[in-house]
PDB file of C-alpha atoms (C1' of nucleotides) in Angstrom:
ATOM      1  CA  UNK M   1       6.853   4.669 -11.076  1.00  0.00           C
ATOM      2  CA  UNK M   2       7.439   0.960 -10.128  1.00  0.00           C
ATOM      3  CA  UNK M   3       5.048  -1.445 -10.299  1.00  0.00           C
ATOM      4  CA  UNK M   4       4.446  -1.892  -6.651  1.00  0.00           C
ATOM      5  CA  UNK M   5       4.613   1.821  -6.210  1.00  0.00           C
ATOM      6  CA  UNK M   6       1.212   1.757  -8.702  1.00  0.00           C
ATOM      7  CA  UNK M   7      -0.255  -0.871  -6.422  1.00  0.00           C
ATOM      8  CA  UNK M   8       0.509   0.563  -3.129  1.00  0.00           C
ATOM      9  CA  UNK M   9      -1.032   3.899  -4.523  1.00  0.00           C
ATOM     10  CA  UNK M  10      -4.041   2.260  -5.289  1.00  0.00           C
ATOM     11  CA  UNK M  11      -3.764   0.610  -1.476  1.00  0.00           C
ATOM     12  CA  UNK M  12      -5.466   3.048   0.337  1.00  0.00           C
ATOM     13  CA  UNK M  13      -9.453   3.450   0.702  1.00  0.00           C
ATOM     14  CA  UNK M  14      -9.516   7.428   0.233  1.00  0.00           C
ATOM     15  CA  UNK M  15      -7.577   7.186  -3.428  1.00  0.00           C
ATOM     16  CA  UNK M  16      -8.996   4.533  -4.624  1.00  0.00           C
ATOM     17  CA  UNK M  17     -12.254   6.312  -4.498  1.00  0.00           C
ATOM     18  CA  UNK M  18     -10.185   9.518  -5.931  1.00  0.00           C
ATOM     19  CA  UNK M  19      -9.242   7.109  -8.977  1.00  0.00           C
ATOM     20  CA  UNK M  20     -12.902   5.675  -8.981  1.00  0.00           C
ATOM     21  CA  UNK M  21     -14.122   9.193  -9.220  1.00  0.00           C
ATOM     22  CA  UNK M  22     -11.874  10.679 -12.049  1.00  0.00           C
ATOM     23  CA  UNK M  23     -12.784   7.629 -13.858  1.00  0.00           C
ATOM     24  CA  UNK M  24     -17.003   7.743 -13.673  1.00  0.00           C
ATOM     25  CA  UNK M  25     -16.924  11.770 -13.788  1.00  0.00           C
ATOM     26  CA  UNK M  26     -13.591  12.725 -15.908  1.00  0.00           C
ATOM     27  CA  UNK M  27     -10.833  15.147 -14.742  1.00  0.00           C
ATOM     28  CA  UNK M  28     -11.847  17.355 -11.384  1.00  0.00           C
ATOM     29  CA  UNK M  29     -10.019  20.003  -9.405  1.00  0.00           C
ATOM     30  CA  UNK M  30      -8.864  19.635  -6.158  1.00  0.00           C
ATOM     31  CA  UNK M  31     -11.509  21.294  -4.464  1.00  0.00           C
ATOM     32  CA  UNK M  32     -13.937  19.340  -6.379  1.00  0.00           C
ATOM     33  CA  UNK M  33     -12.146  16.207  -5.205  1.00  0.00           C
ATOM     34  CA  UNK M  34     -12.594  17.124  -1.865  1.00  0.00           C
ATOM     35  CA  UNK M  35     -16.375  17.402  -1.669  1.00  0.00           C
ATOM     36  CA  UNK M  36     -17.875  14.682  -0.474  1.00  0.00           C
ATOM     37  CA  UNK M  37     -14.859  13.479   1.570  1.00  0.00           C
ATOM     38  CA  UNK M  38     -14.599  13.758   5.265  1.00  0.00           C
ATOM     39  CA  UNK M  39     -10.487  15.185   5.342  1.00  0.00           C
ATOM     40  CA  UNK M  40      -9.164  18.472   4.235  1.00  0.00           C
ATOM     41  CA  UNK M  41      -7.586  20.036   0.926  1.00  0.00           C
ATOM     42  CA  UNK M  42      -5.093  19.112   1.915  1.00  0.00           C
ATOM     43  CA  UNK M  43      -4.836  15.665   2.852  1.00  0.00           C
ATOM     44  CA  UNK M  44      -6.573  14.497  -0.814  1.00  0.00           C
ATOM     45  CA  UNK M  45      -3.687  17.207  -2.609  1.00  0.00           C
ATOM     46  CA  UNK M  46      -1.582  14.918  -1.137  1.00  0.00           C
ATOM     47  CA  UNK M  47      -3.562  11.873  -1.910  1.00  0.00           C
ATOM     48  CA  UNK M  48      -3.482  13.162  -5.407  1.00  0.00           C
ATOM     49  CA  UNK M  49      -0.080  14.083  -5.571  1.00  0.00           C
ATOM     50  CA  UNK M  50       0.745  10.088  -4.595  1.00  0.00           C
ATOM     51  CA  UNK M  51      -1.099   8.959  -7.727  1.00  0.00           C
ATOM     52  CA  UNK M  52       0.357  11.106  -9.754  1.00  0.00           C
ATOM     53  CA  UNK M  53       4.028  10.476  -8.772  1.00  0.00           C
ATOM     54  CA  UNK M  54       3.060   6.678  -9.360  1.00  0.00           C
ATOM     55  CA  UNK M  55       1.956   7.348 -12.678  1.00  0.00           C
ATOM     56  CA  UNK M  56      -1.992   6.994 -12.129  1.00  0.00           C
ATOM     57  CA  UNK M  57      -2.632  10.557 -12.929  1.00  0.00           C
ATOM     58  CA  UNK M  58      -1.078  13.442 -14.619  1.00  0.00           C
ATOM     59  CA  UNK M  59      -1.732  17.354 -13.914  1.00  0.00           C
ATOM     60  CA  UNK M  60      -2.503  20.874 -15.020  1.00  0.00           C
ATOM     61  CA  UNK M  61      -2.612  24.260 -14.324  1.00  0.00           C
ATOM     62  CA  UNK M  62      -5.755  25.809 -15.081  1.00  0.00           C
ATOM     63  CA  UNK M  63      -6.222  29.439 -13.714  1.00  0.00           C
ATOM     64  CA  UNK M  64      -6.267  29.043 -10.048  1.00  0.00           C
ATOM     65  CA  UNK M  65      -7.172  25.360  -9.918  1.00  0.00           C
ATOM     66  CA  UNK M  66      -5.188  22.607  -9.991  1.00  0.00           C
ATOM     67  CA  UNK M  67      -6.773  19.761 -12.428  1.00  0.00           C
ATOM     68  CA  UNK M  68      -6.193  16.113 -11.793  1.00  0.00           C
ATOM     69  CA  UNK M  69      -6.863  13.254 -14.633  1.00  0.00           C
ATOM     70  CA  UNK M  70      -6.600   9.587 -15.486  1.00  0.00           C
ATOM     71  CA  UNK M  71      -3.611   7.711 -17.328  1.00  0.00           C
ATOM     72  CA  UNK M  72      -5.675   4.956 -18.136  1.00  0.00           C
ATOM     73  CA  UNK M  73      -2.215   3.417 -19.806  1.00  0.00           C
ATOM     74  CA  UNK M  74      -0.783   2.962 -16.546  1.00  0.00           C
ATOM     75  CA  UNK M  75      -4.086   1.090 -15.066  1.00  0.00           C
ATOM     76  CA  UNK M  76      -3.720  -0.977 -18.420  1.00  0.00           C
ATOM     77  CA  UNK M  77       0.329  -1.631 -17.150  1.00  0.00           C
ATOM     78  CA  UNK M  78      -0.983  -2.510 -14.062  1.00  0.00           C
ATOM     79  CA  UNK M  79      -3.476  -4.994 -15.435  1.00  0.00           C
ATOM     80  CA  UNK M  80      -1.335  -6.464 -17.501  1.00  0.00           C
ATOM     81  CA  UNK M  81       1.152  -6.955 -14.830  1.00  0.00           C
ATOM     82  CA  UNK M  82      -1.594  -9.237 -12.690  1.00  0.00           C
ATOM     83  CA  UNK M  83      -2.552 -11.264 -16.241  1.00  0.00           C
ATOM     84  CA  UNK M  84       1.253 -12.053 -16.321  1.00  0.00           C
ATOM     85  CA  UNK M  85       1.223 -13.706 -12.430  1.00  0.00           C
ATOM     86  CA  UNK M  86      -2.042 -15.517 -13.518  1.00  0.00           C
ATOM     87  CA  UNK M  87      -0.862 -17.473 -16.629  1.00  0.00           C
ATOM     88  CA  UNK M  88       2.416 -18.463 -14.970  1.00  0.00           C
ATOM     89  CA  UNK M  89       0.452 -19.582 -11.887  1.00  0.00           C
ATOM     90  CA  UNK M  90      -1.291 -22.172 -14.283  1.00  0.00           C
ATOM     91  CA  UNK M  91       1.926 -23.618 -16.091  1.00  0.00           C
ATOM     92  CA  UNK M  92       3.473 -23.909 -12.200  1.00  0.00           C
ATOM     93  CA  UNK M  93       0.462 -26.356 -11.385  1.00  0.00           C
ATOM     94  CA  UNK M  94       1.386 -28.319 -14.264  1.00  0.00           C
ATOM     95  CA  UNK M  95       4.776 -28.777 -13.867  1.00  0.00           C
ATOM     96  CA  UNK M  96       3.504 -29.143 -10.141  1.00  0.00           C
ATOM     97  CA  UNK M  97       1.169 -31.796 -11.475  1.00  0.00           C
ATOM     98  CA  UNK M  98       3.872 -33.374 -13.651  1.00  0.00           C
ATOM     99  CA  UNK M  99       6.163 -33.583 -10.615  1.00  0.00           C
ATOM    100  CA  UNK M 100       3.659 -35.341  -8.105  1.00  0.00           C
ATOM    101  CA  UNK M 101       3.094 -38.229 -10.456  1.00  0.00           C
ATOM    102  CA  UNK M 102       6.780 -38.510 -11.225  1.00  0.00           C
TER     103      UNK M 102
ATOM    104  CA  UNK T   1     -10.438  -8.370   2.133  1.00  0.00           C
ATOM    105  CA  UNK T   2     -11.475  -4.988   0.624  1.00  0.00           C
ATOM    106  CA  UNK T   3     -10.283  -4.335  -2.805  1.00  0.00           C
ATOM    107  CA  UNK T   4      -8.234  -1.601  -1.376  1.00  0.00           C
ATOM    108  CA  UNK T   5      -6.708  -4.355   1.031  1.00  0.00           C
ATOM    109  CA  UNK T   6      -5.903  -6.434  -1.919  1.00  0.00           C
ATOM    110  CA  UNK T   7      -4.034  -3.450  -4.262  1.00  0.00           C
ATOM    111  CA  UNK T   8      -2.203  -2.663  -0.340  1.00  0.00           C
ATOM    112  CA  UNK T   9      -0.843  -6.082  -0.236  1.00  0.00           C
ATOM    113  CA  UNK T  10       0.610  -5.922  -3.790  1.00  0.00           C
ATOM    114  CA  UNK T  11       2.074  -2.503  -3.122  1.00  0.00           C
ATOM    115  CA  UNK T  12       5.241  -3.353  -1.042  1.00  0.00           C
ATOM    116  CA  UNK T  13       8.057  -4.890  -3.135  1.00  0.00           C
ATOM    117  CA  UNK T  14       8.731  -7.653  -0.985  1.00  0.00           C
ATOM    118  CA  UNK T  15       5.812  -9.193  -0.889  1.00  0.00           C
ATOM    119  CA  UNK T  16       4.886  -8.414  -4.954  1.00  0.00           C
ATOM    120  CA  UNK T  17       8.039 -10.457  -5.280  1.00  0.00           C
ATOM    121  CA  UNK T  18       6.686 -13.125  -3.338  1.00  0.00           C
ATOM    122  CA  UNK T  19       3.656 -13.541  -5.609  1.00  0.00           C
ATOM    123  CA  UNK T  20       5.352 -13.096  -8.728  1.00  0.00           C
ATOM    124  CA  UNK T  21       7.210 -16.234  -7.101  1.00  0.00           C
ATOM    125  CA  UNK T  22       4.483 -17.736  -6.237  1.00  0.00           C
ATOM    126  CA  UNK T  23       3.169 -17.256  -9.414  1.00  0.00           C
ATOM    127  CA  UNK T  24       6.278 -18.539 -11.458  1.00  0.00           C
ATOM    128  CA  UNK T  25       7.460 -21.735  -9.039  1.00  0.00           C
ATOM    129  CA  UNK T  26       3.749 -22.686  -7.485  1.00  0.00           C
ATOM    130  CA  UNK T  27       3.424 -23.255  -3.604  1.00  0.00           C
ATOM    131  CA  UNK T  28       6.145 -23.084  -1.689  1.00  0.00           C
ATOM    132  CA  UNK T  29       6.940 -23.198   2.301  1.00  0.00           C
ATOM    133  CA  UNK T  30       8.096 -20.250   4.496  1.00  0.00           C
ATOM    134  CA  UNK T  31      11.365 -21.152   4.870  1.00  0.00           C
ATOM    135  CA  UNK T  32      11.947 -21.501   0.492  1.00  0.00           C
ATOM    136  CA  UNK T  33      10.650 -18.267   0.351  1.00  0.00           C
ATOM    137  CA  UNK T  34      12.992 -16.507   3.073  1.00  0.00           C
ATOM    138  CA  UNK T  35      15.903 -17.933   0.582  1.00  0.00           C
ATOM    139  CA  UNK T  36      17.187 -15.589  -1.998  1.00  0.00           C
ATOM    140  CA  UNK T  37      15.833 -12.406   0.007  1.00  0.00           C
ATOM    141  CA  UNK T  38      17.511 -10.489   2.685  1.00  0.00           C
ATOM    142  CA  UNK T  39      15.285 -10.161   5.573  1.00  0.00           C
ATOM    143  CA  UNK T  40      14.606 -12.746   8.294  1.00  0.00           C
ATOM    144  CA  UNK T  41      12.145 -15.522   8.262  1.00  0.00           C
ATOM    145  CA  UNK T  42       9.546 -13.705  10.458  1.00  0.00           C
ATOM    146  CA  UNK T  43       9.768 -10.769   8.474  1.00  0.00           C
ATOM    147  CA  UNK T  44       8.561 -12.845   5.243  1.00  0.00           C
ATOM    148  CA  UNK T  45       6.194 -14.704   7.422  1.00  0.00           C
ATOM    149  CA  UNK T  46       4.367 -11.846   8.275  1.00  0.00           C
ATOM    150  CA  UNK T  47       4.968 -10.634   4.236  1.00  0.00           C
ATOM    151  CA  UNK T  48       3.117 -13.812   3.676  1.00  0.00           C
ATOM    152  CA  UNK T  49       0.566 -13.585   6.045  1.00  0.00           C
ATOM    153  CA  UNK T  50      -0.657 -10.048   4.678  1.00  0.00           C
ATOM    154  CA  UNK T  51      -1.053 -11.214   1.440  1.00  0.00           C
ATOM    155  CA  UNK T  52      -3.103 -14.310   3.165  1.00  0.00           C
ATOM    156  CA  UNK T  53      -5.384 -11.859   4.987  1.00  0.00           C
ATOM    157  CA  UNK T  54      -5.984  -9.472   1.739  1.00  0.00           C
ATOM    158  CA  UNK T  55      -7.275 -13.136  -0.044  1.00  0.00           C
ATOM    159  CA  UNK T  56      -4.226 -13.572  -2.401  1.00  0.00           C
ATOM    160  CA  UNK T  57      -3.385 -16.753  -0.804  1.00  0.00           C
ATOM    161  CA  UNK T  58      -4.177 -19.350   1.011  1.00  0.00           C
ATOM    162  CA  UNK T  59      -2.402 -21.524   3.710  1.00  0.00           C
ATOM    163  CA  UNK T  60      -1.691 -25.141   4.835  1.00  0.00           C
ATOM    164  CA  UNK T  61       0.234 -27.080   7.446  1.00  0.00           C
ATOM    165  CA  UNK T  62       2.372 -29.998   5.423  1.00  0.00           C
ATOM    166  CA  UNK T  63       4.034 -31.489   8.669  1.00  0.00           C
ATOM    167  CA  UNK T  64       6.518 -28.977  10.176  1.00  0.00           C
ATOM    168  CA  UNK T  65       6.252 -27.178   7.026  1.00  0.00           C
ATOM    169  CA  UNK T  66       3.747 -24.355   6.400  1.00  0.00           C
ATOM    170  CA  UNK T  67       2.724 -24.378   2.753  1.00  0.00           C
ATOM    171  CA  UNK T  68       1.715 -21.336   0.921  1.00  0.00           C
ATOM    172  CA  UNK T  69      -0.359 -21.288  -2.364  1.00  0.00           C
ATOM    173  CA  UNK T  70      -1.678 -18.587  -4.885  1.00  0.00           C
ATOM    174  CA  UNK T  71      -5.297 -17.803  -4.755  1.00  0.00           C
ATOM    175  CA  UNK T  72      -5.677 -16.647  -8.490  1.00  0.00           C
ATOM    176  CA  UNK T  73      -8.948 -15.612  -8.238  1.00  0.00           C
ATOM    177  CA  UNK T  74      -8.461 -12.866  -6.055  1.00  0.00           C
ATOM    178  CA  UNK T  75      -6.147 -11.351  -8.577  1.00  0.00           C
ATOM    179  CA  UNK T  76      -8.631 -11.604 -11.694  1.00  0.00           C
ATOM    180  CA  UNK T  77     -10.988  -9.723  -9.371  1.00  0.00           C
ATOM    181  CA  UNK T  78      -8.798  -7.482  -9.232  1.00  0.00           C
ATOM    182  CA  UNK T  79      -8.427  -7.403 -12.565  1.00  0.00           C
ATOM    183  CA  UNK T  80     -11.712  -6.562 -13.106  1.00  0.00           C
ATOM    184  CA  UNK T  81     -11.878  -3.943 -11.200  1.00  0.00           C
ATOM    185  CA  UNK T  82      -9.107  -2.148 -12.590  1.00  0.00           C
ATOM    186  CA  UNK T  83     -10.663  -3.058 -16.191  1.00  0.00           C
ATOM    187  CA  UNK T  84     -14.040  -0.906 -14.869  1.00  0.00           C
ATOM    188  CA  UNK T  85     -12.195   1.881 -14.192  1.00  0.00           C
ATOM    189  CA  UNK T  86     -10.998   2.198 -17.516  1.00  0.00           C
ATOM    190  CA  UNK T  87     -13.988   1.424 -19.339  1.00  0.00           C
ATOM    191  CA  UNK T  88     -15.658   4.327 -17.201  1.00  0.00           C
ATOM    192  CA  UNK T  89     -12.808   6.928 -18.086  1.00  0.00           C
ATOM    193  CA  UNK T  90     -14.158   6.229 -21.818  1.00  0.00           C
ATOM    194  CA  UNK T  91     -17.298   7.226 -21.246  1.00  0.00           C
ATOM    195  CA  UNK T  92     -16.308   9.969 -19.131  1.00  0.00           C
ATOM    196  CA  UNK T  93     -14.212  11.427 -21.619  1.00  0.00           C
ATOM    197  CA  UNK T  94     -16.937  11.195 -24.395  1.00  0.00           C
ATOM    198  CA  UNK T  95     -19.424  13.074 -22.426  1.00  0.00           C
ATOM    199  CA  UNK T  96     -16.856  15.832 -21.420  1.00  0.00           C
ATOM    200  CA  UNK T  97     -16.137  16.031 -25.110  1.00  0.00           C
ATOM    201  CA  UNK T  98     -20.036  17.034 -25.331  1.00  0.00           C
ATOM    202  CA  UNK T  99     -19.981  19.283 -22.603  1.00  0.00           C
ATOM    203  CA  UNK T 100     -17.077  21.673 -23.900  1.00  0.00           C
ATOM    204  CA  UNK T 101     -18.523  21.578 -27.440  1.00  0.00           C
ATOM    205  CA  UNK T 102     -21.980  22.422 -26.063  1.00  0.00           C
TER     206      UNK T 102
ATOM    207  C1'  DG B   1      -8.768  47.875  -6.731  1.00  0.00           C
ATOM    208  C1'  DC B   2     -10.671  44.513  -3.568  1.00  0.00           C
ATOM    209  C1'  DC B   3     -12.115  40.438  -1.708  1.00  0.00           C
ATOM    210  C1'  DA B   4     -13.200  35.674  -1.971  1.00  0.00           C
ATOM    211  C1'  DT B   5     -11.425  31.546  -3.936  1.00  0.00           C
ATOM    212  C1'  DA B   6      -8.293  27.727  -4.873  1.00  0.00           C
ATOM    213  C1'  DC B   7      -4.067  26.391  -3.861  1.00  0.00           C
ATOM    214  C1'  DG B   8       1.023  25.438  -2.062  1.00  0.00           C
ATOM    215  C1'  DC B   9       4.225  25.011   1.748  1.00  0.00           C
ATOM    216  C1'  DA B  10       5.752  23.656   6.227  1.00  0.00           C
ATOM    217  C1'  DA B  11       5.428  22.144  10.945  1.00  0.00           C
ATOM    218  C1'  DC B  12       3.525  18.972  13.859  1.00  0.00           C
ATOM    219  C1'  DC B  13       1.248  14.767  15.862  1.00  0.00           C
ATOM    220  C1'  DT B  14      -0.113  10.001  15.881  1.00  0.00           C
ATOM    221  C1'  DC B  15      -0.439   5.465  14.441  1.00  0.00           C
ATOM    222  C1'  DC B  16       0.787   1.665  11.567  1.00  0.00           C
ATOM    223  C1'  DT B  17       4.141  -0.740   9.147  1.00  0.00           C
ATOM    224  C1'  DT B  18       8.409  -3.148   8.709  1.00  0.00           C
ATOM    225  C1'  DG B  19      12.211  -4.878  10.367  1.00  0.00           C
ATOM    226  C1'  DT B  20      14.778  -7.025  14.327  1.00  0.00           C
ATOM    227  C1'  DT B  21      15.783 -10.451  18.342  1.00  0.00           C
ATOM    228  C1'  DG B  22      14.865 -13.994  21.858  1.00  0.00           C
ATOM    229  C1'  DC B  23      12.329 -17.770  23.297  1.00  0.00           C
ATOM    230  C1'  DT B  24       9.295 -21.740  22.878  1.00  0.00           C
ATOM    231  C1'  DC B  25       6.961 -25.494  20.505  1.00  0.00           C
ATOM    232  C1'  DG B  26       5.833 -29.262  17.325  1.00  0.00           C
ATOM    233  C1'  DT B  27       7.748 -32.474  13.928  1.00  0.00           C
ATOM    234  C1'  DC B  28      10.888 -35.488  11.388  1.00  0.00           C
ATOM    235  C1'  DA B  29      15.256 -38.382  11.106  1.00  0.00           C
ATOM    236  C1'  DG B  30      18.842 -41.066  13.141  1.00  0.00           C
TER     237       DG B  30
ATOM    238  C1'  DC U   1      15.092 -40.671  22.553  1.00  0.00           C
ATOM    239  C1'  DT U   2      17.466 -36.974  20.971  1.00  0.00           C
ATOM    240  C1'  DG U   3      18.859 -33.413  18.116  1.00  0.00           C
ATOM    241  C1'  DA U   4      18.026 -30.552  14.190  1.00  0.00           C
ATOM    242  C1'  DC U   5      14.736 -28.245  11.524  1.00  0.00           C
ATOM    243  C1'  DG U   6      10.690 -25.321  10.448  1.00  0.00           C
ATOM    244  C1'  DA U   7       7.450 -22.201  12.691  1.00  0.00           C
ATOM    245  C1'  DG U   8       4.831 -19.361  16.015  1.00  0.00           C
ATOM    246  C1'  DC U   9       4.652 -15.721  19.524  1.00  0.00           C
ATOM    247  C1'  DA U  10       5.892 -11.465  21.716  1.00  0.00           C
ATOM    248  C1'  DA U  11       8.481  -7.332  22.655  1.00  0.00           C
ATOM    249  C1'  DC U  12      10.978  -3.722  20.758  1.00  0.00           C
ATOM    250  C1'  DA U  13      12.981   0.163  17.771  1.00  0.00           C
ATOM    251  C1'  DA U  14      12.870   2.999  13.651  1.00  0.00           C
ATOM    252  C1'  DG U  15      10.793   4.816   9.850  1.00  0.00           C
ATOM    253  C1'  DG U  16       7.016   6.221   6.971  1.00  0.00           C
ATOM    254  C1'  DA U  17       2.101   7.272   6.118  1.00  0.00           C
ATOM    255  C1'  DG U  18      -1.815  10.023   6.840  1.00  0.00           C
ATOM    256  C1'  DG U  19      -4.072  13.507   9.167  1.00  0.00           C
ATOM    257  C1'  DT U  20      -4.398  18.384  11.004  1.00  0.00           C
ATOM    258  C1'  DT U  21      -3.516  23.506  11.462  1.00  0.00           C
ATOM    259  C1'  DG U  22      -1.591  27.929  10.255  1.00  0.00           C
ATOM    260  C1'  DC U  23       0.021  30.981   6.941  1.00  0.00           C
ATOM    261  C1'  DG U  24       1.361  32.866   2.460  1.00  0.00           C
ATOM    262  C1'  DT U  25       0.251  33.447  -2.656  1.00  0.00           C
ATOM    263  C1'  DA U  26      -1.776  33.841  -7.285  1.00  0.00           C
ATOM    264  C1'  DT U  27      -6.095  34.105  -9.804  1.00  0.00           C
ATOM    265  C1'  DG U  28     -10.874  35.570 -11.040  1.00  0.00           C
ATOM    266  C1'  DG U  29     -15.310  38.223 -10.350  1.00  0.00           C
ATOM    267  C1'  DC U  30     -17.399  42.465  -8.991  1.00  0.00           C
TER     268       DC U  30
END
DNA sequence: GCCATACGCAACCTCCTTGTTGCTCGTCAG
DNA sequence: CTGACGAGCAACAAGGAGGTTGCGTATGGC
């Protein structure tokens, strides 16, 4: 659920397309998920399974499938974590700036 | 240099602690960086070397010194990118909204 | 009730990642 | 010129990540 555990989930080729996917086309099953992908049930359950314990997705039981859905918040978290890096990058120039001419 | 590549690099806490550094204290040399953390020099050199090759940052010789600098643009794209993914799930959402009242 | 479907669990293999250490090389200061 | 400092390179070990296969289980349609 750390921050770096959201990132490193979204590290890897095959999820990011999961996450891509269940954001253009809205919550899909597993089996759903894994059409159009060239690895087993399996391997994108587990894929799935790592976005969800990072906090990407969250889960349900419906009949015999297994659903899988966005937490946009957590993409928002995320976001907001790279804005923060970006605005102290530009007061460090200054004081950068500031310290050259000094 | 794949967007993937980029969200890999963040997603090891070592080297998001680097940026964040990076980010707070502006560029800084191999050997500042190794202080305060508890691996070796070569291990953060290669930290910072990842991060180099996903496009983060960007590199430069000072002397014996090897000088390593934030490349903020990198993380806005990435910004962006997490910001479509959002804005999709919207949509995505509305129109299942449709299809179950349909 | 019966069978196909969608899934979970577990074992296994392979490669990449992350850390280490040892050595060498260029650069700056005295 | 010489020594200390900051880095680069390479080899190595250990752990984790990502893939597969085989098998067992609950659910839904006929």
């Amino acid at each position: 659920m750390s921050t770096a555990e959201v990132f490193a989930a979204l590290g890897d080729p095959v999820r990011l397309r999961l996450v891509e996917r269940l954001g253009a086309e809205g919550p899909l099953s597993i089996h759903r998920m894994t059409e159009g992908t060239a690895i087993s049930r399996q391997a994108v359950a587990r894929h799935l399974n790592v976005l969800r314990d990072a906090g990407l997705l969250h889960d349900e039981r419906r009949g015999r499938e297994h659903v899988f859905a966005l937490e946009p918040r957590r993409i928002a978290a995320a976001r907001r974590h790279l804005e923060t890096i970006s605005a102290q990058w530009d007061t460090a120039l200054d004081r950068l700036r500031a310290y050259v001419e000094d």
